CSV table of C-alpha atoms and ligand atoms in Angstrom, one decimal:
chain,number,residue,atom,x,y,z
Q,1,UNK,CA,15.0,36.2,3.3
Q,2,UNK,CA,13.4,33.5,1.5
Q,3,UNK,CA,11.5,31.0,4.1
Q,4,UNK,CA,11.2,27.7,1.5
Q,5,UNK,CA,10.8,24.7,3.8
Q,6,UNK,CA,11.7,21.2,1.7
Q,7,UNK,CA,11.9,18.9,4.9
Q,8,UNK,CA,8.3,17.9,5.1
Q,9,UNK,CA,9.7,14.3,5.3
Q,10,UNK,CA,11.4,15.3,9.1
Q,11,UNK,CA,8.3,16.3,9.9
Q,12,UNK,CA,5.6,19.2,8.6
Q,13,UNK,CA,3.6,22.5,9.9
Q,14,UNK,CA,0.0,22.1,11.7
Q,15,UNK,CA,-2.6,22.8,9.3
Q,16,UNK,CA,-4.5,25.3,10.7
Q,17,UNK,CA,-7.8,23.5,10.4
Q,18,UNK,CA,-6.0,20.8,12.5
Q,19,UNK,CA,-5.1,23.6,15.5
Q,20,UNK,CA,-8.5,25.5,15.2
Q,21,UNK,CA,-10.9,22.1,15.8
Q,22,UNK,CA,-8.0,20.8,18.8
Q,23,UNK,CA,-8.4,24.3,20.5
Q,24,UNK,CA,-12.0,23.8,22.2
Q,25,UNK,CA,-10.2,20.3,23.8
Q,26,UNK,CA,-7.7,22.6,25.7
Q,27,UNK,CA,-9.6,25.4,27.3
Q,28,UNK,CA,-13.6,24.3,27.3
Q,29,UNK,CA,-14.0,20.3,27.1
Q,30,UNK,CA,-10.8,19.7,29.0
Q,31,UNK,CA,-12.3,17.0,31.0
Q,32,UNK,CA,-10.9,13.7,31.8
Q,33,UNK,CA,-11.8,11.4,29.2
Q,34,UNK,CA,-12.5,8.5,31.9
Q,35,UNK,CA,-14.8,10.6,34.2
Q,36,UNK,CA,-18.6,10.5,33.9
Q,37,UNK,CA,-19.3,14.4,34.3
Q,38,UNK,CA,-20.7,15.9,31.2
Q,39,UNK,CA,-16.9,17.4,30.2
Q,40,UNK,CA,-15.4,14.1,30.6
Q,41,UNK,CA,-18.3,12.3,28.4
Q,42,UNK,CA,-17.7,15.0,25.5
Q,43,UNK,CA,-13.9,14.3,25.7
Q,44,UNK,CA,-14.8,11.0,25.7
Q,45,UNK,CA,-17.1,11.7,22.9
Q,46,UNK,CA,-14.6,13.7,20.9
Q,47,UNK,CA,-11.7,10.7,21.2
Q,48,UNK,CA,-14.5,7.6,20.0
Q,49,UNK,CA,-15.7,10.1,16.7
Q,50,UNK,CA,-11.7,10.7,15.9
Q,51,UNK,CA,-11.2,6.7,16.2
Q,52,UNK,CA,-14.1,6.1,13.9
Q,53,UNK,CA,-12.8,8.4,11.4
Q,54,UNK,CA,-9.3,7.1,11.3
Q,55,UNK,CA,-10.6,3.8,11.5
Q,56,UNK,CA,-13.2,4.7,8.2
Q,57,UNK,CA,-9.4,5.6,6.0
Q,58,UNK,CA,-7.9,2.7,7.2
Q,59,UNK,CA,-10.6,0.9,6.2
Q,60,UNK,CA,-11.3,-0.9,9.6
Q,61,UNK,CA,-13.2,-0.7,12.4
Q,62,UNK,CA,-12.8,1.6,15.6
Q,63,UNK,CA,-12.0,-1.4,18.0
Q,64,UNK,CA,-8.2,-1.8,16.1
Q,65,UNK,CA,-6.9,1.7,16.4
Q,66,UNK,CA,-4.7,2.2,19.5
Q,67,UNK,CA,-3.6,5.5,19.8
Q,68,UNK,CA,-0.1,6.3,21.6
Q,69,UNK,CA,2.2,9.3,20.9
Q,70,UNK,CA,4.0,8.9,17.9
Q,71,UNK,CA,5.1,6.1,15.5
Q,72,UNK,CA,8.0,5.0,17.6
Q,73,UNK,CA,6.2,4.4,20.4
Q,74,UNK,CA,3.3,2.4,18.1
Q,75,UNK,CA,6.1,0.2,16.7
Q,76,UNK,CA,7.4,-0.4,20.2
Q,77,UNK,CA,4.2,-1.6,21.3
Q,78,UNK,CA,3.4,-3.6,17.9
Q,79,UNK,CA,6.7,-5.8,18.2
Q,80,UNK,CA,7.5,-5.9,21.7
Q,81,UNK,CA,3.9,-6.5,22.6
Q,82,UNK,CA,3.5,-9.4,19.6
Q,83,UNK,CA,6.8,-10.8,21.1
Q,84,UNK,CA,5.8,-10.8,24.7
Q,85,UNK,CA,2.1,-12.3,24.2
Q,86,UNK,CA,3.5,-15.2,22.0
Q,87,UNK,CA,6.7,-15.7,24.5
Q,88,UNK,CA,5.2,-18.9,26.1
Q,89,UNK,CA,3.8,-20.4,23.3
Q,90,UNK,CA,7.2,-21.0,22.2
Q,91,UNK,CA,9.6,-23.8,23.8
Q,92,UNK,CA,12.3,-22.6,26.0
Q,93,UNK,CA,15.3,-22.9,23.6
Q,94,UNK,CA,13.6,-21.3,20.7
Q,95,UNK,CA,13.1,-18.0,19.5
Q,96,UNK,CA,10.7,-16.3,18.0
Q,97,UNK,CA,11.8,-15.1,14.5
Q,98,UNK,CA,10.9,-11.4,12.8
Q,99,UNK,CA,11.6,-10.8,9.6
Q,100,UNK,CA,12.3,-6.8,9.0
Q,101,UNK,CA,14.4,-5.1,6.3
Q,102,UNK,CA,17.8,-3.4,6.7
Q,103,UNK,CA,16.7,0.1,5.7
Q,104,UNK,CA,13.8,0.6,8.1
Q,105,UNK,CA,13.7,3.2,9.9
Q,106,UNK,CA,15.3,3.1,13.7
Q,107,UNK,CA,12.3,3.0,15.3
Q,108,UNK,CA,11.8,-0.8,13.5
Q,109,UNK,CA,15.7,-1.7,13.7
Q,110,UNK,CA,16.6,-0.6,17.5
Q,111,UNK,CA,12.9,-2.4,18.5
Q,112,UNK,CA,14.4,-5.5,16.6
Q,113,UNK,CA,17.8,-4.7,18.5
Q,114,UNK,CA,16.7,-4.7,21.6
Q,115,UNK,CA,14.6,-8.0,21.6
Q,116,UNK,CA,17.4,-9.4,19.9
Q,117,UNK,CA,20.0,-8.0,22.8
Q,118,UNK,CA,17.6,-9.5,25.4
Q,119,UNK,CA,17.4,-13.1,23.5
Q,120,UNK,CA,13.5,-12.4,23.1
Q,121,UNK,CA,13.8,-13.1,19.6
Q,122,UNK,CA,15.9,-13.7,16.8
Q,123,UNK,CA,15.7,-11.0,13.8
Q,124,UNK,CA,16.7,-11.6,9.7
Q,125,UNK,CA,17.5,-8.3,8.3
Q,126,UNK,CA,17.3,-8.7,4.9
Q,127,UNK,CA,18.9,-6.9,2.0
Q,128,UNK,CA,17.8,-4.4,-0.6
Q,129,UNK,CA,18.5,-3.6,-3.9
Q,130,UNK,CA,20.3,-0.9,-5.2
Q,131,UNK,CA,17.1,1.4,-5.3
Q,132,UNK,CA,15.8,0.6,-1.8
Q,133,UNK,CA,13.7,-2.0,-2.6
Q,134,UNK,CA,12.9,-5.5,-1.0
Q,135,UNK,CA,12.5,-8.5,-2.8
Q,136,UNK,CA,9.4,-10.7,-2.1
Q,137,UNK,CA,11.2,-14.2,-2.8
Q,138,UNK,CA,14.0,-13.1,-0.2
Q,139,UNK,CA,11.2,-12.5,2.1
Q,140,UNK,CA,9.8,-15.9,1.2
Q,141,UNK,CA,12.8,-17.3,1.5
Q,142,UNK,CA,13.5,-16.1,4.9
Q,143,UNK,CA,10.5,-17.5,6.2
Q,144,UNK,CA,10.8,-20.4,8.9
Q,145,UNK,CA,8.5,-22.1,11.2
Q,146,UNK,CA,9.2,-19.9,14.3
Q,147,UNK,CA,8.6,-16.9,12.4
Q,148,UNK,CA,6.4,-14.8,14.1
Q,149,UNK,CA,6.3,-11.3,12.7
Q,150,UNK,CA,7.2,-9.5,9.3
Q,151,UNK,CA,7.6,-5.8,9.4
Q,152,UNK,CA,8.7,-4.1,6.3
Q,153,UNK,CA,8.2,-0.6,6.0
Q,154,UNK,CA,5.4,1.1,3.4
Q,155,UNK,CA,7.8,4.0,2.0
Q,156,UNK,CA,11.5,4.9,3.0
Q,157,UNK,CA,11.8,8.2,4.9
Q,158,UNK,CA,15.2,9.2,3.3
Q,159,UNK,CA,14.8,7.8,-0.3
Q,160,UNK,CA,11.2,7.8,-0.9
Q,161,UNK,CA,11.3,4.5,-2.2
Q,162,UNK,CA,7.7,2.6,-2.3
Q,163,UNK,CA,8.2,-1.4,-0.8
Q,164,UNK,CA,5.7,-4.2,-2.3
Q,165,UNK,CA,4.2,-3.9,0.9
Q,166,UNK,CA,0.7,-5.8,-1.8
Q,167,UNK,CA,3.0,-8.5,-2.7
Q,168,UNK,CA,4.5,-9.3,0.7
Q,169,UNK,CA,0.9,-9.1,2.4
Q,170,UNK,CA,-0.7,-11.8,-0.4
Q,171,UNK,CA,2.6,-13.7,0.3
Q,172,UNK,CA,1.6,-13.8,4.1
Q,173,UNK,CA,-1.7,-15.1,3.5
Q,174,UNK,CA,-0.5,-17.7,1.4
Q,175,UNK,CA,1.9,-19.2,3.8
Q,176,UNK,CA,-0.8,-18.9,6.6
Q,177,UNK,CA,-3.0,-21.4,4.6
Q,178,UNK,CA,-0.9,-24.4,5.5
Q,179,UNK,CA,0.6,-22.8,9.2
Q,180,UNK,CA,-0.7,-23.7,11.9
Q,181,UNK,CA,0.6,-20.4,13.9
Q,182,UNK,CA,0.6,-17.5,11.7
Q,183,UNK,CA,2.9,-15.0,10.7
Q,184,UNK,CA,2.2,-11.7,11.4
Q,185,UNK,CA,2.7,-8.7,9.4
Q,186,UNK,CA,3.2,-5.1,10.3
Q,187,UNK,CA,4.2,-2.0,7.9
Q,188,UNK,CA,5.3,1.3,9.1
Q,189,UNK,CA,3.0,3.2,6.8
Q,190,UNK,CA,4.6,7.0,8.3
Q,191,UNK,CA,6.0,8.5,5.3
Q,192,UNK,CA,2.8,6.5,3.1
Q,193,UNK,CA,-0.2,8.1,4.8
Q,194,UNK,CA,0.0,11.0,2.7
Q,195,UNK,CA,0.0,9.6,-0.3
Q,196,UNK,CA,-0.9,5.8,-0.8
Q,197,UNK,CA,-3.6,3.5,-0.3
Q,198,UNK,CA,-3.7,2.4,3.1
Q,199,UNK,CA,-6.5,0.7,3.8
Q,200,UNK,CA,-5.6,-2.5,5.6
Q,201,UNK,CA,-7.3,-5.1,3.9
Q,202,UNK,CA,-5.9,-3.9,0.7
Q,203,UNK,CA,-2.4,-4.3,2.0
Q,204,UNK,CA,-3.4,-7.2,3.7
Q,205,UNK,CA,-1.4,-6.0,6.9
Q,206,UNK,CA,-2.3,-7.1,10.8
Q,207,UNK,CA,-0.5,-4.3,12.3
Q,208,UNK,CA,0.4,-1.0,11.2
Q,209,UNK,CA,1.7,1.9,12.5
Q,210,UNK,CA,2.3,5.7,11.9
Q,211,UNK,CA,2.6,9.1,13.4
Q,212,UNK,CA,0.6,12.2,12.9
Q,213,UNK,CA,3.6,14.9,12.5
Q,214,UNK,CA,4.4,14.1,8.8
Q,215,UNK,CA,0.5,14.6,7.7
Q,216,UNK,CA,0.4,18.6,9.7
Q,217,UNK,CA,-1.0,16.9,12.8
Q,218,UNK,CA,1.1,18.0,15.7
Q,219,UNK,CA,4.2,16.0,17.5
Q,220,UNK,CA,3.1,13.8,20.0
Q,221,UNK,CA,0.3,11.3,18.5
Q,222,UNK,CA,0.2,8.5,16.4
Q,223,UNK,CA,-1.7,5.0,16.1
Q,224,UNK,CA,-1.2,1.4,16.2
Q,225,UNK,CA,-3.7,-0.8,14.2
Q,226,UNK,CA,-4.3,-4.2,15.7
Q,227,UNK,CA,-6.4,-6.3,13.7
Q,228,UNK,CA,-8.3,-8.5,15.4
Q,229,UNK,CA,-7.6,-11.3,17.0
Q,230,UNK,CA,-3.8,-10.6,17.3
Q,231,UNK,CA,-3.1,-10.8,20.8
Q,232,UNK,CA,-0.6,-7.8,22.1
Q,233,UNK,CA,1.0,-7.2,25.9
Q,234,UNK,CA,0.7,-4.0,27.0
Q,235,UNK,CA,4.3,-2.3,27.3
Q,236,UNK,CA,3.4,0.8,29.7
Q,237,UNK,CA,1.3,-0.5,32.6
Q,238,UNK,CA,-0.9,1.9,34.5
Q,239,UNK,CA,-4.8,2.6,34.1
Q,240,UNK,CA,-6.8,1.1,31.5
Q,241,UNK,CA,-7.2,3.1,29.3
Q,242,UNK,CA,-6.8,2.1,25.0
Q,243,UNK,CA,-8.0,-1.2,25.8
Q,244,UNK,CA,-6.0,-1.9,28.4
Q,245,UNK,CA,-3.2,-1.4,25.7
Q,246,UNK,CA,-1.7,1.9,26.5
Q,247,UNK,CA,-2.0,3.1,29.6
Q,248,UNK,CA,-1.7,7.2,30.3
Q,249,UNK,CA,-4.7,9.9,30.0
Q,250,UNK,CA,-5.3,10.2,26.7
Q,251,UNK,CA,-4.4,13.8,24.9
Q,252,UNK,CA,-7.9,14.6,23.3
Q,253,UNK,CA,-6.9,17.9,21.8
Q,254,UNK,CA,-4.3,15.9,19.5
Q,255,UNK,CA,-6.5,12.7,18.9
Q,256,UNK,CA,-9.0,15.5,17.2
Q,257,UNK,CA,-6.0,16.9,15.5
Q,258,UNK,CA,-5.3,13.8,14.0
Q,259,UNK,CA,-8.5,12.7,13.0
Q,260,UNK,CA,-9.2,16.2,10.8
Q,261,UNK,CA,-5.5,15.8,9.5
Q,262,UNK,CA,-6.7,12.4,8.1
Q,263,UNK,CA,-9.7,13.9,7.0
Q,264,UNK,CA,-7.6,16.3,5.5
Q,265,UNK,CA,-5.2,13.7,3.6
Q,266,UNK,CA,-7.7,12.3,1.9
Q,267,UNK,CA,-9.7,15.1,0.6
Q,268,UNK,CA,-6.6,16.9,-0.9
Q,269,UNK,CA,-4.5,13.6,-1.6
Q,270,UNK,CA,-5.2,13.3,-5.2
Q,271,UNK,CA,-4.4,17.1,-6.1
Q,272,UNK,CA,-1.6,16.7,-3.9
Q,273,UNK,CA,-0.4,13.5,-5.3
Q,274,UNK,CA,-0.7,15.4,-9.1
Q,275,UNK,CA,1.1,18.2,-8.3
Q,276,UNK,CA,3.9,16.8,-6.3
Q,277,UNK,CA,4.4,14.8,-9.1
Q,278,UNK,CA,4.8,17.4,-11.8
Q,279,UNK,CA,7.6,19.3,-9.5
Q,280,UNK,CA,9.4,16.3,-8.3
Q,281,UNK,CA,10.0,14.9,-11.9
Q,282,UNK,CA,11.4,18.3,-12.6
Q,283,UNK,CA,13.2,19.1,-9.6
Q,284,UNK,CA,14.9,15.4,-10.5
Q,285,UNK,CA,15.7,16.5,-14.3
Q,286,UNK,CA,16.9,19.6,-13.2
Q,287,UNK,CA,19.4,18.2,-9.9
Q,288,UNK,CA,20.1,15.8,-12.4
Q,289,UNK,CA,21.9,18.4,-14.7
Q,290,UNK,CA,24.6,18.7,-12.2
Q,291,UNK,CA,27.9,16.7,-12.7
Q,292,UNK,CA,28.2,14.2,-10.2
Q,293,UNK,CA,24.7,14.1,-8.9
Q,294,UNK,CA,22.5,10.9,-9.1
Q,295,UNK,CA,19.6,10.3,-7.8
Q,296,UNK,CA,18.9,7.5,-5.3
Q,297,UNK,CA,15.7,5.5,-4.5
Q,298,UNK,CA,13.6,4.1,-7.0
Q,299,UNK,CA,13.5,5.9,-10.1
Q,300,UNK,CA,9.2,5.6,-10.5
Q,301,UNK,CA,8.0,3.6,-7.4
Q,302,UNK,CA,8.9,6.4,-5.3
Q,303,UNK,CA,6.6,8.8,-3.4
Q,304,UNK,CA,5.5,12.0,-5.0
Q,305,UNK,CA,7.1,14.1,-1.7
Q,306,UNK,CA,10.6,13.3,-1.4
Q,307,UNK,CA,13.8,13.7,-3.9
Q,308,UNK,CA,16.8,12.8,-2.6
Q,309,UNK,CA,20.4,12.8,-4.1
Q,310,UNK,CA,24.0,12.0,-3.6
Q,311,UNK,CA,26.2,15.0,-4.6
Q,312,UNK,CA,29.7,14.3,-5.1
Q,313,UNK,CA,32.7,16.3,-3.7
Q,314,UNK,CA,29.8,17.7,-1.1
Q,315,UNK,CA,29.2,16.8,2.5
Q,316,UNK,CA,25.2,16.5,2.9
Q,317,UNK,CA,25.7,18.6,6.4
Q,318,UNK,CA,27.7,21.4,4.2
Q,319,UNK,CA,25.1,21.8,1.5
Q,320,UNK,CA,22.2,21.6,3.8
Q,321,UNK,CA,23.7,24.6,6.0
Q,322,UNK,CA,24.7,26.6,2.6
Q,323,UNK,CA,21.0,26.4,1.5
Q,324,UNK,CA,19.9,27.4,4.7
Q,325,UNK,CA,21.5,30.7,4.6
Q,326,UNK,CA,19.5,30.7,1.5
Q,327,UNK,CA,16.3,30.4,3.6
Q,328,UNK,CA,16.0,26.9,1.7
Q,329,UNK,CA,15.4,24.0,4.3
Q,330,UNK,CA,16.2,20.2,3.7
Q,331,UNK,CA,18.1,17.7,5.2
Q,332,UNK,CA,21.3,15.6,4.5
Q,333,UNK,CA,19.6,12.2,5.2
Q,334,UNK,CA,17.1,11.0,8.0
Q,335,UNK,CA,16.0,13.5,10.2
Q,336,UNK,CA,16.8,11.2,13.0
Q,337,UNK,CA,20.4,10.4,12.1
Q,338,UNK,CA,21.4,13.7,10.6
Q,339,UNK,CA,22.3,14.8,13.9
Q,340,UNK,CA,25.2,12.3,14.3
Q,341,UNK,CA,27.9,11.8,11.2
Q,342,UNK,CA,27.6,8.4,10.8
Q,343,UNK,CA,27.0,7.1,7.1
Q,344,UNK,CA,22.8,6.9,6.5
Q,345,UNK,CA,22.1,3.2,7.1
Q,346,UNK,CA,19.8,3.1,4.1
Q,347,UNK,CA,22.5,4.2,1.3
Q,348,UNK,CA,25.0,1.6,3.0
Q,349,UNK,CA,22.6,-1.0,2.5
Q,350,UNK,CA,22.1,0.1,-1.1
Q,351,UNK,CA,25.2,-0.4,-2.3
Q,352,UNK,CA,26.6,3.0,-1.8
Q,353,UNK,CA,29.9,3.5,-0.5
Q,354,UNK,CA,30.6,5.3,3.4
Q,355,UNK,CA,31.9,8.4,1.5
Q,356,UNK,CA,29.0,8.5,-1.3
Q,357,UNK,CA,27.1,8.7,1.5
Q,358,UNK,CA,28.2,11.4,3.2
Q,359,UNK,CA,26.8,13.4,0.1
Q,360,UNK,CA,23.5,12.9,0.4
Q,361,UNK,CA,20.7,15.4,0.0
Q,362,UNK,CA,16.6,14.9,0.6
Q,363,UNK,CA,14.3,17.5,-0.6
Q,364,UNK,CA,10.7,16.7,0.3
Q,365,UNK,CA,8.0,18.7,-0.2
Q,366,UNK,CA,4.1,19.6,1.0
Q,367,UNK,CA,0.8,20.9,-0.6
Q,368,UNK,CA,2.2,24.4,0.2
Q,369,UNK,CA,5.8,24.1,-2.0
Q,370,UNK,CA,5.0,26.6,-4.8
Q,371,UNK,CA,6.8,26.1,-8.5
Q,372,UNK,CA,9.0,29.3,-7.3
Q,373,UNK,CA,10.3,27.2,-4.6
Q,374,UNK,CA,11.5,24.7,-7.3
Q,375,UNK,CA,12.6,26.7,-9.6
Q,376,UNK,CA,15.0,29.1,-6.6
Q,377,UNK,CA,16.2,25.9,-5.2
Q,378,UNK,CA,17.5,24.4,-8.8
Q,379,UNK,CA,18.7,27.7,-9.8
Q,380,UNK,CA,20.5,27.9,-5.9
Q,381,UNK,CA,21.4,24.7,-5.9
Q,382,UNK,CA,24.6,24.9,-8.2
Q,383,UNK,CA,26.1,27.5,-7.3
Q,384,UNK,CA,26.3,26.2,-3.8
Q,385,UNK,CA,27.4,22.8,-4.8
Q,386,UNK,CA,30.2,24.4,-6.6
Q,387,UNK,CA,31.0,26.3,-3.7
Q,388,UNK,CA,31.5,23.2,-1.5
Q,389,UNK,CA,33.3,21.0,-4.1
Q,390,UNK,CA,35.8,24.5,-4.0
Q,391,UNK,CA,37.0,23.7,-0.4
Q,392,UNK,CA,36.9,19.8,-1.0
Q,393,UNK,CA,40.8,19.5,-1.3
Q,394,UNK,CA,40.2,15.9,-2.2
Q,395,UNK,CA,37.6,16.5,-4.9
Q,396,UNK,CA,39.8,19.2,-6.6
Q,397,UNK,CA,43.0,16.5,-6.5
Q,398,UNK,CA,40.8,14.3,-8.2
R,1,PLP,N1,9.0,5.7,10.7
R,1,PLP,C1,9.4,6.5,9.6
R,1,PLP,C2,9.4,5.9,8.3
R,1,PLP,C3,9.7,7.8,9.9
R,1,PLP,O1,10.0,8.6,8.8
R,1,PLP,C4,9.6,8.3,11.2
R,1,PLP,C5,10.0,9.7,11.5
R,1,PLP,O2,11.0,10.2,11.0
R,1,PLP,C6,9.3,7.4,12.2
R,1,PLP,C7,9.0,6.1,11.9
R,1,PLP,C8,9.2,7.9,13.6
R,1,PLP,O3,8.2,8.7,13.8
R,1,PLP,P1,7.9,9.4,15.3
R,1,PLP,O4,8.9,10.5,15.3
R,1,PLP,O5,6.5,9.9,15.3
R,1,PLP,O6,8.2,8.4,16.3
């Protein structure tokens, strides 16, 4: 059976240059990285070179990258951390205010929840257009004198749309000229990393935060940049390890990992970014073809990586398990919220309706998708969405 994986947006495969320099870290220099023996000094060692080289593609320096274990857990600490260290600066009655945007992922929307549900701050969601994207002026608009934090995210994980993350950051130095406490501003670069510019003075971010399992790191790391001078509370107490930021032993072997998948991003990023191109415009002219299929997302400030579409007469689920059997992997939406029904989020706050919804297919692909792969899937993809539509006693009434 065919073995074509088109979910590299859920998450992607360890490059094997990743696991082959992370090995050494878990059989010979497994030392604790706070000890002063030799193996504890060469863990030690190991973690400080894969900070400077993460910090070298972010374009910082070593003393802002906070490593924790995934993006969630980065975003956590980024807006519960923000919130808690400016809590007394505010006056009792008021709130801080975060600005974020309603198709972030959950990590950024349940973070904003839950200091909204404990009255630690009061949270402007604010709306997209029909392609995903965020306006700057509504973020302008939205603005007010508590507000403390904006966090818009770089790229959206089930659309691939691309946000004026530029635009918004030159907006938040502007207003900082005449404020006397600043606004912060944080992107959740995840489903970027791979493919844009993210060096943090260009984007003109304070905080921003991603994972290493969408770049063929492994599950279980990611990093927090703090630039400096933002003050953040710790939200795991314990020893003191990340600066006194994230307590816990830190996991060597996949800090290494994560440095040579960096390394690896932005040696093969261009090619990558050329080629990904090529097949997504024609895996989009060819879906296209279909009757009832349109694309959603941004039509050209999209990421090279991920296609998604909404098939009418199809349940995403449906299609996604049809093309399995095909040995042809995607996913009907976020890789987080495909596991229960509810309508994606992201498409609801586009404009599309519950049901439109329900139809919605993401391909995304990696360095390894090969031009067969494309052309199987679009030859595949018909027949199967024919299929379905068959046993759709609605669509046929129609
Ligand atoms: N943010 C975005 C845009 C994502 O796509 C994901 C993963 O799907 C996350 C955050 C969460 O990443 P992690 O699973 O590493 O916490």
């Amino acid at each position: 059976m065919k073995n074509i994986y088109l979910d590299n947006a859920a998450t992607t495969r360890v490059a094997p240059e990743v696991l082959n320099v992370m090995i050494p870290y878990f059989i010979k220099i497994y030392g604790n990285p706070s000890e002063y023996h030799k193996m504890g000094m060469d863990s030690r060692k190991a973690i400080e070179e894969a900070r400077g080289k993460i910090a070298g593609f972010l374009g910082t320096k070593a003393e802002t990258i906070i490593f924790t274990s995934c993006a969630t857990e980065s975003i956590n600490l980024s807006h519960k951390g923000l919130i808690e260290a400016m809590g007394n600066k505010f006056p009792r009655k008021v709130r801080p205010h975060i600005i974020t945007s309603s198709v972030e992922h959950k990590a950024v929307l349940e973070t904003c929840h839950s200091l909204e549900r404990k009255g630690k701050a009061s949270i402007t969601y604010l709306p997209v257009d029909r392609f995903g994207r965020v306006e700057v002026e509504s973020v302008e608009q939205a603005v007010s004198r508590d507000t403390v934090l904006i966090s818009i995210m770089y790229v959206n994980n089930e659309v691939g749309t691309i946000q004026p993350i530029n635009e918004i950051g030159q907006l938040v130095q502007r207003l900082n000229q005449n404020r006397k406490n600043p606004v912060y501003y944080h992107t959740d670069a995840t489903q970027a990393l791979g493919f844009l510019d993210c060096n943090v003075d260009n984007l003109g971010v304070d905080l921003l935060s991603f994972t290493g399992h969408k770049i063929n790191a492994p599950k279980g790391i990611g990093v927090l940049y703090i630039r400096e001078g933002v003050e953040i509370k710790r939200q795991i107490d314990g020893g003191n390890q990340e600066k006194r930021l994230r307590a816990g032993t830190e996991n060597t072997p996949y800090i290494v990992g994560l440095a040579k998948a960096v390394e690896l991003v932005n040696i093969r990023k261009n090619n990558k970014v050329r080629k990904l191109t090529s097949f997504r415009n024609i895996l989009i002219k060819e879906l296209l073809k279909i009757p009832g299929v349109k694309l959603t997302g941004d039509p050209e400030k999209r990421v090279p990586h991920i296609v998604s579409v909404i098939v009418n007469g199809v349940e995403g689920e449906g299609a996604v398990l049809y093309l399995s059997e095909l040995g042809i992997y995607a996913s009907s939406g976020s890789a987080c919220t495909s596991t229960d029904l509810a309508a994606s989020h992201v498409l609801t706050a586009m404009g599309y309706s519950e049901s439109e919804s329900h139809g919605s297919i993401r391909f995304s692909m990696c360095d390894k998708t090969k031009k067969q792969d494309i052309n199987y899937l679009v030859s595949e993809f018909p027949k199967v969405v024919e299929k379905l539509r068959k046993m759709n006693p609605i669509y046929n009434e129609k």
